[in-house]
PDB file of C-alpha atoms in Angstrom:
ATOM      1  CA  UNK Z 384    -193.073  87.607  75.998  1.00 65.00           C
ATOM      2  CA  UNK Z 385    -194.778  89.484  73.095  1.00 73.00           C
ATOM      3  CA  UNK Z 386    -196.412  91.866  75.703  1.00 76.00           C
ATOM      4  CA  UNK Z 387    -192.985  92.540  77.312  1.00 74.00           C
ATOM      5  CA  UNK Z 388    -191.310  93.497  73.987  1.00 77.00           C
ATOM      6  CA  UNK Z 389    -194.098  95.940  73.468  1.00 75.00           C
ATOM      7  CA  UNK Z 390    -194.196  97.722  76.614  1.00 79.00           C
ATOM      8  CA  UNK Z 391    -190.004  98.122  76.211  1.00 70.00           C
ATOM      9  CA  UNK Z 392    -190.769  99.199  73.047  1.00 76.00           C
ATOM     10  CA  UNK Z 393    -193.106 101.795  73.769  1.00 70.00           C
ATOM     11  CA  UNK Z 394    -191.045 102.666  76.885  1.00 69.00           C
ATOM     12  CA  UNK Z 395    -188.239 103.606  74.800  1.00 69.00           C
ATOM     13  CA  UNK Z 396    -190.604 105.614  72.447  1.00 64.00           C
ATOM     14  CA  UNK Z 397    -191.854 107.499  74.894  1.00 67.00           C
ATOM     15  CA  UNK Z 398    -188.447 108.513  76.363  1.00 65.00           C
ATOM     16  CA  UNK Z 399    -187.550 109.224  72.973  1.00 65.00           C
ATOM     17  CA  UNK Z 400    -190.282 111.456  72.225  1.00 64.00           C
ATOM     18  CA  UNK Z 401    -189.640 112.927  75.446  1.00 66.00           C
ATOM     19  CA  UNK Z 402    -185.966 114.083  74.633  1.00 65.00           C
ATOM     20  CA  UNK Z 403    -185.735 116.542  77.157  1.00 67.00           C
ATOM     21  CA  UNK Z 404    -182.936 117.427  79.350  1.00 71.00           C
ATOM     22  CA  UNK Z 405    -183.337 114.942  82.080  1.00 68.00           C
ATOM     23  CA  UNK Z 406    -183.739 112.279  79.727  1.00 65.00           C
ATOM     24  CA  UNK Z 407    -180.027 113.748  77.677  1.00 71.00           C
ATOM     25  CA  UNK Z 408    -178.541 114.066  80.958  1.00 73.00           C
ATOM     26  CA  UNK Z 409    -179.666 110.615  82.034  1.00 69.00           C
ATOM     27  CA  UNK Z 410    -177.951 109.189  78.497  1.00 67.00           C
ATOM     28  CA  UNK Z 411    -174.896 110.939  78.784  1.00 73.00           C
ATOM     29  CA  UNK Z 412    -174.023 109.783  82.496  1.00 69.00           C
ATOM     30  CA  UNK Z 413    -174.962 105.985  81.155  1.00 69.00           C
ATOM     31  CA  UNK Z 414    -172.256 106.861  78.627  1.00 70.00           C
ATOM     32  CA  UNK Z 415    -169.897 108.147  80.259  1.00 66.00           C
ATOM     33  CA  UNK Z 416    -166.863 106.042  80.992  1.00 65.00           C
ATOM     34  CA  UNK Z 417    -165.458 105.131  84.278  1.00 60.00           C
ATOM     35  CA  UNK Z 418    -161.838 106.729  85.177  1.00 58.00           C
ATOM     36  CA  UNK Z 419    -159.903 105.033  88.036  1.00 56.00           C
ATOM     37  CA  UNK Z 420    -157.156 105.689  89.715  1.00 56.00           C
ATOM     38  CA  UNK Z 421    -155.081 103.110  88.017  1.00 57.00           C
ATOM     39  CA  UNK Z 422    -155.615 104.749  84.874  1.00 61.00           C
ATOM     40  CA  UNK Z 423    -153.914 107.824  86.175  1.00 65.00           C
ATOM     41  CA  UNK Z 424    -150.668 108.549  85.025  1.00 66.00           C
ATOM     42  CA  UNK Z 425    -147.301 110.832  86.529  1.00 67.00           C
ATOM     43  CA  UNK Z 426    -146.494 114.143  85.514  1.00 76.00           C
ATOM     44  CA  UNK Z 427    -143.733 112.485  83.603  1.00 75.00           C
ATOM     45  CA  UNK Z 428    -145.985 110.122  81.732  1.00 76.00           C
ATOM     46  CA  UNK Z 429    -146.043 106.219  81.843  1.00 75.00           C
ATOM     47  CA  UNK Z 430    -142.334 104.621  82.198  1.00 77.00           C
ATOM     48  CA  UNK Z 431    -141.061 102.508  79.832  1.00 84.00           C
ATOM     49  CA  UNK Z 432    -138.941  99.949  81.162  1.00 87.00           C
ATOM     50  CA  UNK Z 433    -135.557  99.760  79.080  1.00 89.00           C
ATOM     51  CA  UNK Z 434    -133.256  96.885  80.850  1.00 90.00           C
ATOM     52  CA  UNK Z 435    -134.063  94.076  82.984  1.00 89.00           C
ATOM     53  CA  UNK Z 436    -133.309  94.558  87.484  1.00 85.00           C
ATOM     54  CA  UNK Z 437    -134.296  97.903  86.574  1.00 84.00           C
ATOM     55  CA  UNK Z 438    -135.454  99.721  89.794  1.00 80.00           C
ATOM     56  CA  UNK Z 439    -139.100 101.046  89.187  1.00 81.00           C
ATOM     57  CA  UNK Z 440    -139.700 101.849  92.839  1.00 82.00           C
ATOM     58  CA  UNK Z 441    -138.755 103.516  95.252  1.00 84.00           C
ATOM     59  CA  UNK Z 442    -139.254 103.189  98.979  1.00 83.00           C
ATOM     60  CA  UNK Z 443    -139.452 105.602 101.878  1.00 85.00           C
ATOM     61  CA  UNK Z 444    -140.508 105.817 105.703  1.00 83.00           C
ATOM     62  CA  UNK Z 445    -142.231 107.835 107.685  1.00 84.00           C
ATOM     63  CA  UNK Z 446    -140.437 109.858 110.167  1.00 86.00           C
ATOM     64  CA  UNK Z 447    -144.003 110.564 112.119  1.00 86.00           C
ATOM     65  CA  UNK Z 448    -146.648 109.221 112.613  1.00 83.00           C
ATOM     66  CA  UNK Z 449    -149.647 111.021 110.000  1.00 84.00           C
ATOM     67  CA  UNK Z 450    -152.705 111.652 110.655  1.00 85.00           C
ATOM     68  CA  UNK Z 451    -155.738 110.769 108.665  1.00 83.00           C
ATOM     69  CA  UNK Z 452    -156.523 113.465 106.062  1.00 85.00           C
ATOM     70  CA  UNK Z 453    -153.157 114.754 106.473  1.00 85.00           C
ATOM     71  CA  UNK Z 454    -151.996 116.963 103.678  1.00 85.00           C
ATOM     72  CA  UNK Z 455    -148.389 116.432 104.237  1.00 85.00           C
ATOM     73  CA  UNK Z 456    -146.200 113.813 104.942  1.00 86.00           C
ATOM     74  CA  UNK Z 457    -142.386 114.132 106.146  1.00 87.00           C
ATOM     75  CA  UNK Z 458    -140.690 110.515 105.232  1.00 86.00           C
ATOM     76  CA  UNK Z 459    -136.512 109.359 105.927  1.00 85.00           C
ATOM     77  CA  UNK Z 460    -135.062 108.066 103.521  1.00 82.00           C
ATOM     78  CA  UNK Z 461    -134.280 104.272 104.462  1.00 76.00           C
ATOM     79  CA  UNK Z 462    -131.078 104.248 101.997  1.00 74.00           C
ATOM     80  CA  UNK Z 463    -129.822 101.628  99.672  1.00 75.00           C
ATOM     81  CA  UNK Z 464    -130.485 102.209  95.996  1.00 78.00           C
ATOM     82  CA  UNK Z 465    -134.398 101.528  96.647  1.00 80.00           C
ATOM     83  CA  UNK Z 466    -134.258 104.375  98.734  1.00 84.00           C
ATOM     84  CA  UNK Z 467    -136.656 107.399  97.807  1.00 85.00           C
ATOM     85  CA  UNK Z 468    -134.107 110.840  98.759  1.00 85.00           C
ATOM     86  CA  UNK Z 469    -136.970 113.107  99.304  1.00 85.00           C
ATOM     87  CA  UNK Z 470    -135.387 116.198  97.543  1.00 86.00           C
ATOM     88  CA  UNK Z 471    -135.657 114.634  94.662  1.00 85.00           C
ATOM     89  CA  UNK Z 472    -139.844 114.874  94.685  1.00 84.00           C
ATOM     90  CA  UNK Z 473    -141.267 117.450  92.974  1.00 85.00           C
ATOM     91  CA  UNK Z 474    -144.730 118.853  92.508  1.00 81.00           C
ATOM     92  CA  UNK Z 475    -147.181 116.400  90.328  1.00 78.00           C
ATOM     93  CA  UNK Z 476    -145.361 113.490  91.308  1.00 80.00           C
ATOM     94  CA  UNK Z 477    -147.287 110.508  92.575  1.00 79.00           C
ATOM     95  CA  UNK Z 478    -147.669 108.902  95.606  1.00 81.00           C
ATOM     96  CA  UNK Z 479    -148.661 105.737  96.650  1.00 82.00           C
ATOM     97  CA  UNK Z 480    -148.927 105.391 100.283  1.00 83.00           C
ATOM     98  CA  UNK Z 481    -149.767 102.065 101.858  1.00 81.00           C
ATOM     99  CA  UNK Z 482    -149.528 101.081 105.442  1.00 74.00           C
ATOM    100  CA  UNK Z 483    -148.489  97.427 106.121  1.00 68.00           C
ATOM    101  CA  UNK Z 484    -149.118  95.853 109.762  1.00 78.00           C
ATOM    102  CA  UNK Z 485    -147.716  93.453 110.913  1.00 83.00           C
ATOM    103  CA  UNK Z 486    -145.137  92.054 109.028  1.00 85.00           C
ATOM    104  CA  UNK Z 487    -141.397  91.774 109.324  1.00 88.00           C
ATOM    105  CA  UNK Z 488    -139.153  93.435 106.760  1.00 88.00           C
ATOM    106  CA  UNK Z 489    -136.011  92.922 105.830  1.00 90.00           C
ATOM    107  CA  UNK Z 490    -134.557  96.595 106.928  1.00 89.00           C
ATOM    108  CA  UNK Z 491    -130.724  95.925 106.078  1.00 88.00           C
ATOM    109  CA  UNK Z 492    -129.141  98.624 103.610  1.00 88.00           C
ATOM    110  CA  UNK Z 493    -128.780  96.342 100.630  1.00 87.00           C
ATOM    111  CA  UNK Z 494    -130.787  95.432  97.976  1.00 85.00           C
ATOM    112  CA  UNK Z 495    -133.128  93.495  99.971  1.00 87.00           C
ATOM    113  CA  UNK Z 496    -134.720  95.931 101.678  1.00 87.00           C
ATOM    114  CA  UNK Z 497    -138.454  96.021 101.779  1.00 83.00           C
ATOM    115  CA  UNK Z 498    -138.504  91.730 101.519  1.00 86.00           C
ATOM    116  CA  UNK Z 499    -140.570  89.872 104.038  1.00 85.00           C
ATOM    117  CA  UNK Z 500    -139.013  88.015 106.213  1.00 90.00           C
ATOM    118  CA  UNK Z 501    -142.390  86.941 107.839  1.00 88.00           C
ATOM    119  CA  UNK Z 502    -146.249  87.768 107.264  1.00 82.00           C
ATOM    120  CA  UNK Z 503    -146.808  87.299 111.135  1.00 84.00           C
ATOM    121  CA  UNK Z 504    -150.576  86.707 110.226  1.00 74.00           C
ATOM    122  CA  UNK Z 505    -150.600  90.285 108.552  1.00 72.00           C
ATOM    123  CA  UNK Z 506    -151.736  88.484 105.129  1.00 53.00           C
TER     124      UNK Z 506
END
């Protein structure tokens, strides 16, 4: 165990001594944080939620079919007050897309929309 210690030890010195810009590179991407997407915020900053049943989502479909690596989208608005209007997106505003298969949604123009009605295996 002592021998281990020592060659760490002298490992370290070395790089140390070495200080050169591999080595400073090499520290600084070790040190550098990880960003995800999660951690990503709106051009309107993070929402703060004020009441309770407040809407925080909003839900739209696509009229076509889009391709992968698409870099547009054209979506209907499926009504009801959970229903994204397009005209009201702006530039900066996020996204998230998600395609669901297989299950059945409730598609009525109330409140409701978007609930599963059944997972038909899809999870």
């Amino acid at each position: 165990m002592k021998k281990l210690s020592l060659i760490c030890t002298a490992f370290l010195l070395v790089i140390l001594a070495l200080n050169n810009t591999l080595v400073r590179g090499l520290m600084k991407w070790l040190n550098t944080p990880a960003t995800t997407k999660a951690e990503i915020v709106g051009k309107d900053g993070p929402l703060t939620v004020m009441a309770q049943n407040s809407i925080v989502n909003k839900y739209a479909v696509l009229a076509a079919n889009a391709s992968a690596g698409a870099s547009a989208i054209v979506i209907n608005n499926p009504g009801g007050e959970n229903g994204l209007d397009p005209a009201t997106l702006t530039p900066g505003d996020l996204l998230f897309i998600i395609q669901m298969a297989g299950a059945s949604i409730d598609t009525s123009d109330t409140p409701n929309y978007g609930t599963v009605t059944n997972l038909n295996n899809a999870g």
